[in-house]
Amino acid sequence: MFIAFLIFLRQQGRLHAKKNPVPPEGRKATFLVHLGWQHKICGQAFPLHGFFITFATMLLSVVIPFYQSATTLRQSVASVLVQQVDEMEIILVDDGAPADARQIASDIVAGHENVRCISQDNQGLSSARNAGVAVAKGQYITFVDSDDTVAPGTYAAAFAMLKRHPEIALLEFPVLVGEGSVQAHRLAFAPRLYTDWRHYWLRTRAYAHGYAWNKIYRREQVMHHPFKIGAAFEDIEFLMRLLPSCPCIATMNEGCYHYQQNPHGLSANASSFQLESLLHWHVNTMKKVCDKVYFACILNVQLDVYRQGGPILLPHRPPFRGTFKLYIYSLIGIQGLCFIHKIYKTLQPNRW
């Protein structure tokens, strides 16, 4: 019977017998029939210890992908190492990084028992995050970008709240956007629980801060909703899929994630195709939940998509009024508003 089961696994899971023994840290983490089974996330294959009935053996896994991060990686990891959380691991994901960044990662791993590094060919941020999640051992998972930092005490405050409310599947903490710039501002939230993701989406305007990294997730939420490979605006796309599965979402006003805005990044230089993808995701979400403020936000995306040659996806007449744009929209329809906006932006590119 057992032999037949192994034959089935070989056929279904691309099994290969391994010669290496299971490492000590893996013995607590896996059901020990030690076979080299490859697990797939979004089409990627990851070798897993055992046949990967993986149990969490620590509290938190922090996944930090890196690529061209030689000047910022040490500071980023250091900000996580000082977090006062017992049983925390840091997983560095080398996404085909240059030699100098790889050497820095190697030095960090050599100096800290709770830091490890996995490597892959350059496949992008979504792929690197999925690779880190695939080997994570924490009950909870969070992400840090390699040029950002986390304020001291942030994770400790988060886990104080998670201990009081173990039903929380996603916890969001404050973020400092554009640190060091004149536009820097701290986005904070009232401490609150939401048992309906739609209330969280609208009341906190989560669509305007759909970041993946200022949040702590239950492990199973991220395992079941991996990042989509090749998606533009992967953070907001990920959250739009994940949130409906969360029975309880929480926000807090303690701690802070320090986000370094990139003037050459996707948000500032998105192509027409990328903006169109973002608009499609918002329109699909709008069918489930919407209010005037959210619709006005989606309208701005629609105007940018049209200005860059993309299609009109919003209805001819708006379901809401209350702003100048929505008023004009109600008078002349979406096509007329898009046309006027395109002309206006051509004449006054830095306004409206």
Short mmCIF file of C-alpha atoms in Angstrom, two decimals:
data_model
loop_
_atom_site.label_atom_id
_atom_site.label_comp_id
_atom_site.label_asym_id
_atom_site.label_seq_id
_atom_site.Cartn_x
_atom_site.Cartn_y
_atom_site.Cartn_z
CA MET A 1 0.00 0.00 0.00
CA PHE A 2 2.75 2.44 1.01
CA ILE A 3 4.79 1.57 -2.10
CA ALA A 4 1.76 2.20 -4.27
CA PHE A 5 1.31 5.56 -2.58
CA LEU A 6 4.93 6.49 -3.35
CA ILE A 7 4.45 5.51 -6.99
CA PHE A 8 1.41 7.78 -7.12
CA LEU A 9 3.41 10.66 -5.66
CA ARG A 10 6.19 10.09 -8.19
CA GLN A 11 3.70 10.37 -11.03
CA GLN A 12 1.82 13.38 -9.64
CA GLY A 13 4.51 15.38 -7.93
CA ARG A 14 7.70 14.73 -9.94
CA LEU A 15 9.33 12.86 -7.12
CA HIS A 16 13.05 12.22 -6.98
CA ALA A 17 14.72 10.39 -4.12
CA LYS A 18 17.23 12.54 -2.25
CA LYS A 19 20.57 11.38 -0.96
CA ASN A 20 21.08 14.20 1.57
CA PRO A 21 19.65 13.75 5.08
CA VAL A 22 16.99 16.11 6.37
CA PRO A 23 18.67 19.05 8.15
CA PRO A 24 17.94 19.34 11.89
CA GLU A 25 15.79 22.42 11.42
CA GLY A 26 13.66 20.56 8.90
CA ARG A 27 12.82 17.68 11.23
CA LYS A 28 10.36 19.76 13.18
CA ALA A 29 9.00 21.41 10.08
CA THR A 30 8.01 18.46 7.90
CA PHE A 31 6.35 15.08 7.81
CA LEU A 32 9.46 12.99 7.28
CA VAL A 33 9.10 10.83 4.26
CA HIS A 34 12.15 12.52 2.76
CA LEU A 35 11.41 12.88 -0.91
CA GLY A 36 12.38 15.67 -3.29
CA TRP A 37 8.91 16.82 -4.21
CA GLN A 38 8.59 19.97 -6.25
CA HIS A 39 5.82 22.34 -5.24
CA LYS A 40 4.45 24.77 -7.80
CA ILE A 41 3.33 28.33 -7.10
CA CYS A 42 2.08 30.29 -10.12
CA GLY A 43 3.93 27.93 -12.45
CA GLN A 44 7.20 28.03 -10.48
CA ALA A 45 8.65 24.83 -9.07
CA PHE A 46 10.27 24.91 -5.65
CA PRO A 47 12.01 21.90 -4.06
CA LEU A 48 10.53 21.32 -0.61
CA HIS A 49 11.72 19.22 2.34
CA GLY A 50 9.68 16.09 2.96
CA PHE A 51 6.49 15.83 1.00
CA PHE A 52 5.77 19.19 2.46
CA ILE A 53 3.18 18.88 5.08
CA THR A 54 4.98 21.89 6.56
CA PHE A 55 4.18 23.07 10.05
CA ALA A 56 5.11 26.48 11.38
CA THR A 57 8.03 26.18 13.78
CA MET A 58 8.36 29.87 14.62
CA LEU A 59 6.25 32.97 14.93
CA LEU A 60 7.25 35.20 12.01
CA SER A 61 8.95 34.86 8.63
CA VAL A 62 10.20 38.10 7.06
CA VAL A 63 10.76 37.75 3.30
CA ILE A 64 13.21 40.26 1.78
CA PRO A 65 13.83 39.89 -1.98
CA PHE A 66 16.85 41.74 -3.32
CA TYR A 67 18.35 42.53 -6.70
CA GLN A 68 20.24 45.81 -7.15
CA SER A 69 20.40 46.51 -3.44
CA ALA A 70 24.08 46.64 -2.53
CA THR A 71 23.81 50.10 -0.93
CA THR A 72 20.64 49.47 1.08
CA LEU A 73 20.43 45.77 1.95
CA ARG A 74 22.44 45.92 5.19
CA GLN A 75 20.36 48.77 6.59
CA SER A 76 17.12 47.09 5.59
CA VAL A 77 18.01 43.78 7.25
CA ALA A 78 19.41 45.56 10.32
CA SER A 79 16.07 47.30 10.88
CA VAL A 80 14.37 43.89 10.98
CA LEU A 81 16.98 42.25 13.21
CA VAL A 82 16.32 44.77 16.00
CA GLN A 83 12.60 43.94 16.10
CA GLN A 84 11.76 42.44 19.48
CA VAL A 85 10.08 39.27 18.24
CA ASP A 86 11.08 35.84 19.49
CA GLU A 87 11.18 33.01 16.97
CA MET A 88 11.61 35.23 13.92
CA GLU A 89 13.41 34.24 10.73
CA ILE A 90 14.58 36.45 7.88
CA ILE A 91 14.56 34.95 4.39
CA LEU A 92 16.68 36.83 1.86
CA VAL A 93 15.73 35.99 -1.72
CA ASP A 94 18.51 36.57 -4.25
CA ASP A 95 16.64 37.32 -7.47
CA GLY A 96 19.70 36.99 -9.71
CA ALA A 97 21.43 39.88 -7.91
CA PRO A 98 24.87 41.23 -8.90
CA ALA A 99 27.93 39.88 -7.10
CA ASP A 100 28.26 42.79 -4.66
CA ALA A 101 24.70 42.39 -3.36
CA ARG A 102 25.14 38.61 -3.10
CA GLN A 103 28.32 39.08 -1.07
CA ILE A 104 26.54 41.42 1.34
CA ALA A 105 23.76 38.87 1.76
CA SER A 106 26.33 36.15 2.40
CA ASP A 107 28.01 38.27 5.08
CA ILE A 108 24.68 38.92 6.79
CA VAL A 109 23.78 35.22 6.80
CA ALA A 110 27.19 34.31 8.24
CA GLY A 111 26.65 36.64 11.17
CA HIS A 112 23.09 35.72 12.14
CA GLU A 113 21.60 32.30 12.79
CA ASN A 114 18.06 33.43 12.05
CA VAL A 115 18.89 34.74 8.56
CA ARG A 116 19.10 32.52 5.50
CA CYS A 117 19.32 33.18 1.79
CA ILE A 118 17.85 31.37 -1.18
CA SER A 119 18.73 32.13 -4.80
CA GLN A 120 17.02 32.05 -8.17
CA ASP A 121 17.56 33.48 -11.64
CA ASN A 122 16.17 36.97 -12.09
CA GLN A 123 12.40 36.52 -12.39
CA GLY A 124 11.05 39.65 -10.73
CA LEU A 125 9.62 40.69 -7.39
CA SER A 126 6.49 38.51 -7.44
CA SER A 127 8.48 35.38 -8.19
CA ALA A 128 11.04 36.19 -5.49
CA ARG A 129 8.34 36.75 -2.87
CA ASN A 130 6.66 33.46 -3.78
CA ALA A 131 10.00 31.67 -3.47
CA GLY A 132 10.46 33.08 0.02
CA VAL A 133 6.94 32.13 1.07
CA ALA A 134 7.49 28.57 -0.19
CA VAL A 135 10.27 27.96 2.36
CA ALA A 136 8.92 30.10 5.21
CA LYS A 137 8.36 28.44 8.60
CA GLY A 138 6.53 31.22 10.41
CA GLN A 139 2.93 31.18 11.59
CA TYR A 140 2.82 34.68 10.12
CA ILE A 141 4.55 36.18 7.08
CA THR A 142 5.50 39.73 6.19
CA PHE A 143 7.50 41.36 3.41
CA VAL A 144 10.17 44.05 3.32
CA ASP A 145 11.59 45.63 0.17
CA SER A 146 15.38 45.74 0.24
CA ASP A 147 15.64 49.54 0.10
CA ASP A 148 13.11 50.12 2.90
CA THR A 149 13.34 49.86 6.70
CA VAL A 150 11.05 49.05 9.62
CA ALA A 151 10.90 51.27 12.70
CA PRO A 152 12.02 49.66 16.00
CA GLY A 153 9.20 48.05 17.94
CA THR A 154 6.85 47.74 14.97
CA TYR A 155 6.58 43.95 14.94
CA ALA A 156 6.42 43.74 18.74
CA ALA A 157 3.43 46.08 18.75
CA ALA A 158 1.84 44.08 15.96
CA PHE A 159 2.18 40.80 17.80
CA ALA A 160 0.79 42.30 20.97
CA MET A 161 -2.37 42.97 18.97
CA LEU A 162 -2.29 39.56 17.28
CA LYS A 163 -1.99 37.89 20.68
CA ARG A 164 -5.11 39.72 21.88
CA HIS A 165 -6.97 38.89 18.66
CA PRO A 166 -5.75 35.58 17.20
CA GLU A 167 -8.62 35.65 14.70
CA ILE A 168 -6.82 38.38 12.70
CA ALA A 169 -5.76 37.16 9.25
CA LEU A 170 -4.21 40.45 8.08
CA LEU A 171 -2.85 43.30 10.20
CA GLU A 172 -1.85 46.66 8.70
CA PHE A 173 0.49 49.10 10.44
CA PRO A 174 1.49 52.71 9.60
CA VAL A 175 3.82 53.67 6.76
CA LEU A 176 6.07 56.67 6.19
CA VAL A 177 5.89 57.42 2.48
CA GLY A 178 8.78 59.18 0.73
CA GLU A 179 11.14 59.41 3.70
CA GLY A 180 13.66 62.23 3.26
CA SER A 181 11.64 64.07 0.61
CA VAL A 182 9.59 67.24 1.00
CA GLN A 183 6.47 65.21 0.23
CA ALA A 184 7.11 62.75 3.07
CA HIS A 185 4.02 61.89 5.11
CA ARG A 186 3.04 59.27 7.66
CA LEU A 187 -0.04 57.23 6.88
CA ALA A 188 -1.53 55.96 10.15
CA PHE A 189 -4.68 54.04 11.03
CA ALA A 190 -7.03 53.86 13.98
CA PRO A 191 -6.75 50.56 15.89
CA ARG A 192 -9.78 48.67 14.64
CA LEU A 193 -11.04 45.23 13.67
CA TYR A 194 -12.99 44.57 10.46
CA THR A 195 -14.93 41.34 9.98
CA ASP A 196 -16.03 42.39 6.49
CA TRP A 197 -13.23 43.10 4.01
CA ARG A 198 -15.47 45.56 2.15
CA HIS A 199 -15.72 47.80 5.21
CA TYR A 200 -11.92 47.77 5.51
CA TRP A 201 -11.52 48.52 1.79
CA LEU A 202 -13.77 51.59 1.89
CA ARG A 203 -13.38 52.99 5.41
CA THR A 204 -9.58 52.95 5.39
CA ARG A 205 -9.44 53.65 1.62
CA ALA A 206 -7.22 50.58 1.36
CA TYR A 207 -7.17 50.93 -2.42
CA ALA A 208 -4.97 54.02 -1.93
CA HIS A 209 -2.40 52.18 0.22
CA GLY A 210 -2.51 48.71 -1.27
CA TYR A 211 1.07 47.91 -0.27
CA ALA A 212 2.11 44.33 0.47
CA TRP A 213 4.87 45.21 2.96
CA ASN A 214 3.21 47.20 5.78
CA LYS A 215 1.08 44.21 6.67
CA ILE A 216 1.46 40.93 8.56
CA TYR A 217 -0.43 37.94 7.18
CA ARG A 218 -1.43 34.58 8.47
CA ARG A 219 0.75 32.07 6.71
CA GLU A 220 -2.08 30.18 5.03
CA GLN A 221 -3.53 33.35 3.50
CA VAL A 222 -0.33 34.01 1.57
CA MET A 223 0.22 30.36 0.67
CA HIS A 224 -3.24 30.18 -0.90
CA HIS A 225 -2.96 33.53 -2.70
CA PRO A 226 0.54 33.77 -4.22
CA PHE A 227 1.71 36.84 -6.09
CA LYS A 228 0.83 36.77 -9.77
CA ILE A 229 3.93 36.46 -11.93
CA GLY A 230 4.28 39.27 -14.44
CA ALA A 231 1.46 41.38 -13.02
CA ALA A 232 1.88 45.14 -13.04
CA PHE A 233 1.08 46.74 -9.66
CA GLU A 234 1.51 43.29 -8.10
CA ASP A 235 0.81 44.50 -4.55
CA ILE A 236 -2.69 45.82 -5.19
CA GLU A 237 -3.54 42.85 -7.42
CA PHE A 238 -2.41 40.48 -4.65
CA LEU A 239 -4.51 42.26 -2.00
CA MET A 240 -7.62 42.37 -4.18
CA ARG A 241 -7.51 38.56 -4.42
CA LEU A 242 -6.51 37.92 -0.82
CA LEU A 243 -8.83 40.23 1.14
CA PRO A 244 -12.17 38.44 0.50
CA SER A 245 -10.70 35.30 2.12
CA CYS A 246 -9.77 37.12 5.36
CA PRO A 247 -12.30 36.55 8.17
CA CYS A 248 -10.82 39.38 10.21
CA ILE A 249 -8.66 42.35 9.17
CA ALA A 250 -7.11 44.81 11.62
CA THR A 251 -5.35 48.17 11.55
CA MET A 252 -3.11 49.72 14.19
CA ASN A 253 -1.51 53.11 14.89
CA GLU A 254 1.79 51.88 16.37
CA GLY A 255 5.07 51.22 14.57
CA CYS A 256 5.99 52.32 11.07
CA TYR A 257 7.28 51.00 7.75
CA HIS A 258 9.68 53.46 6.08
CA TYR A 259 9.01 53.38 2.35
CA GLN A 260 11.58 54.89 -0.01
CA GLN A 261 9.69 56.09 -3.06
CA ASN A 262 11.42 55.46 -6.37
CA PRO A 263 10.94 58.31 -8.90
CA HIS A 264 11.79 55.80 -11.63
CA GLY A 265 9.43 53.15 -10.29
CA LEU A 266 6.24 51.74 -11.79
CA SER A 267 3.83 54.06 -9.98
CA ALA A 268 5.43 57.13 -11.55
CA ASN A 269 6.15 55.67 -14.98
CA ALA A 270 3.41 53.12 -15.69
CA SER A 271 2.71 52.26 -19.31
CA SER A 272 -0.73 52.36 -20.89
CA PHE A 273 -0.96 48.56 -20.70
CA GLN A 274 0.00 48.52 -17.02
CA LEU A 275 -2.51 51.24 -16.14
CA GLU A 276 -5.17 49.40 -18.11
CA SER A 277 -4.49 46.25 -16.06
CA LEU A 278 -4.85 48.29 -12.87
CA LEU A 279 -8.13 49.75 -14.13
CA HIS A 280 -9.49 46.28 -14.96
CA TRP A 281 -8.73 45.08 -11.40
CA HIS A 282 -10.42 48.12 -9.88
CA VAL A 283 -13.48 47.80 -12.12
CA ASN A 284 -13.87 44.14 -11.11
CA THR A 285 -13.55 45.06 -7.43
CA MET A 286 -15.98 47.96 -7.90
CA LYS A 287 -18.67 45.42 -8.84
CA LYS A 288 -18.41 44.01 -5.30
CA VAL A 289 -17.87 47.19 -3.31
CA CYS A 290 -17.87 50.90 -4.11
CA ASP A 291 -18.58 54.36 -2.74
CA LYS A 292 -18.15 57.91 -4.04
CA VAL A 293 -14.54 58.30 -2.90
CA TYR A 294 -13.44 54.95 -4.32
CA PHE A 295 -15.22 55.63 -7.61
CA ALA A 296 -13.47 59.01 -7.87
CA CYS A 297 -10.14 57.20 -7.42
CA ILE A 298 -10.99 54.72 -10.18
CA LEU A 299 -12.05 57.62 -12.41
CA ASN A 300 -8.54 59.10 -12.13
CA VAL A 301 -7.07 55.80 -13.33
CA GLN A 302 -9.55 55.74 -16.22
CA LEU A 303 -8.56 59.27 -17.27
CA ASP A 304 -4.88 58.31 -17.31
CA VAL A 305 -5.60 55.13 -19.28
CA TYR A 306 -7.54 57.07 -21.93
CA ARG A 307 -4.87 59.78 -22.12
CA GLN A 308 -2.30 57.10 -22.96
CA GLY A 309 -4.47 55.55 -25.66
CA GLY A 310 -6.28 52.90 -23.63
CA PRO A 311 -9.98 51.95 -23.66
CA ILE A 312 -12.88 53.35 -21.63
CA LEU A 313 -14.13 50.80 -19.08
CA LEU A 314 -16.32 52.94 -16.82
CA PRO A 315 -20.06 53.40 -17.49
CA HIS A 316 -21.32 56.31 -19.58
CA ARG A 317 -22.90 58.02 -16.55
CA PRO A 318 -21.40 57.97 -13.03
CA PRO A 319 -23.18 56.19 -10.17
CA PHE A 320 -22.00 58.96 -7.79
CA ARG A 321 -21.62 62.73 -7.69
CA GLY A 322 -19.95 65.14 -5.29
CA THR A 323 -16.67 66.24 -6.88
CA PHE A 324 -15.99 68.57 -9.80
CA LYS A 325 -14.87 65.72 -12.05
CA LEU A 326 -17.90 63.62 -11.16
CA TYR A 327 -20.19 66.58 -11.87
CA ILE A 328 -18.67 67.13 -15.33
CA TYR A 329 -18.81 63.36 -15.86
CA SER A 330 -22.58 63.39 -15.12
CA LEU A 331 -23.15 66.23 -17.59
CA ILE A 332 -21.17 65.07 -20.63
CA GLY A 333 -20.52 61.37 -20.00
CA ILE A 334 -17.28 59.47 -19.55
CA GLN A 335 -16.07 59.81 -23.14
CA GLY A 336 -16.49 63.59 -23.10
CA LEU A 337 -14.72 63.90 -19.75
CA CYS A 338 -11.82 61.72 -20.94
CA PHE A 339 -11.46 63.81 -24.10
CA ILE A 340 -11.46 67.13 -22.19
CA HIS A 341 -9.01 65.77 -19.61
CA LYS A 342 -6.64 64.60 -22.35
CA ILE A 343 -6.62 68.05 -23.96
CA TYR A 344 -6.21 69.77 -20.59
CA LYS A 345 -3.26 67.56 -19.60
CA THR A 346 -1.62 68.30 -22.93
CA LEU A 347 -1.90 72.04 -22.32
CA GLN A 348 -1.28 71.93 -18.54
CA PRO A 349 0.74 68.74 -17.90
CA ASN A 350 1.50 69.53 -14.24
CA ARG A 351 -2.05 70.30 -13.10
CA TRP A 352 -5.27 68.43 -12.27
#
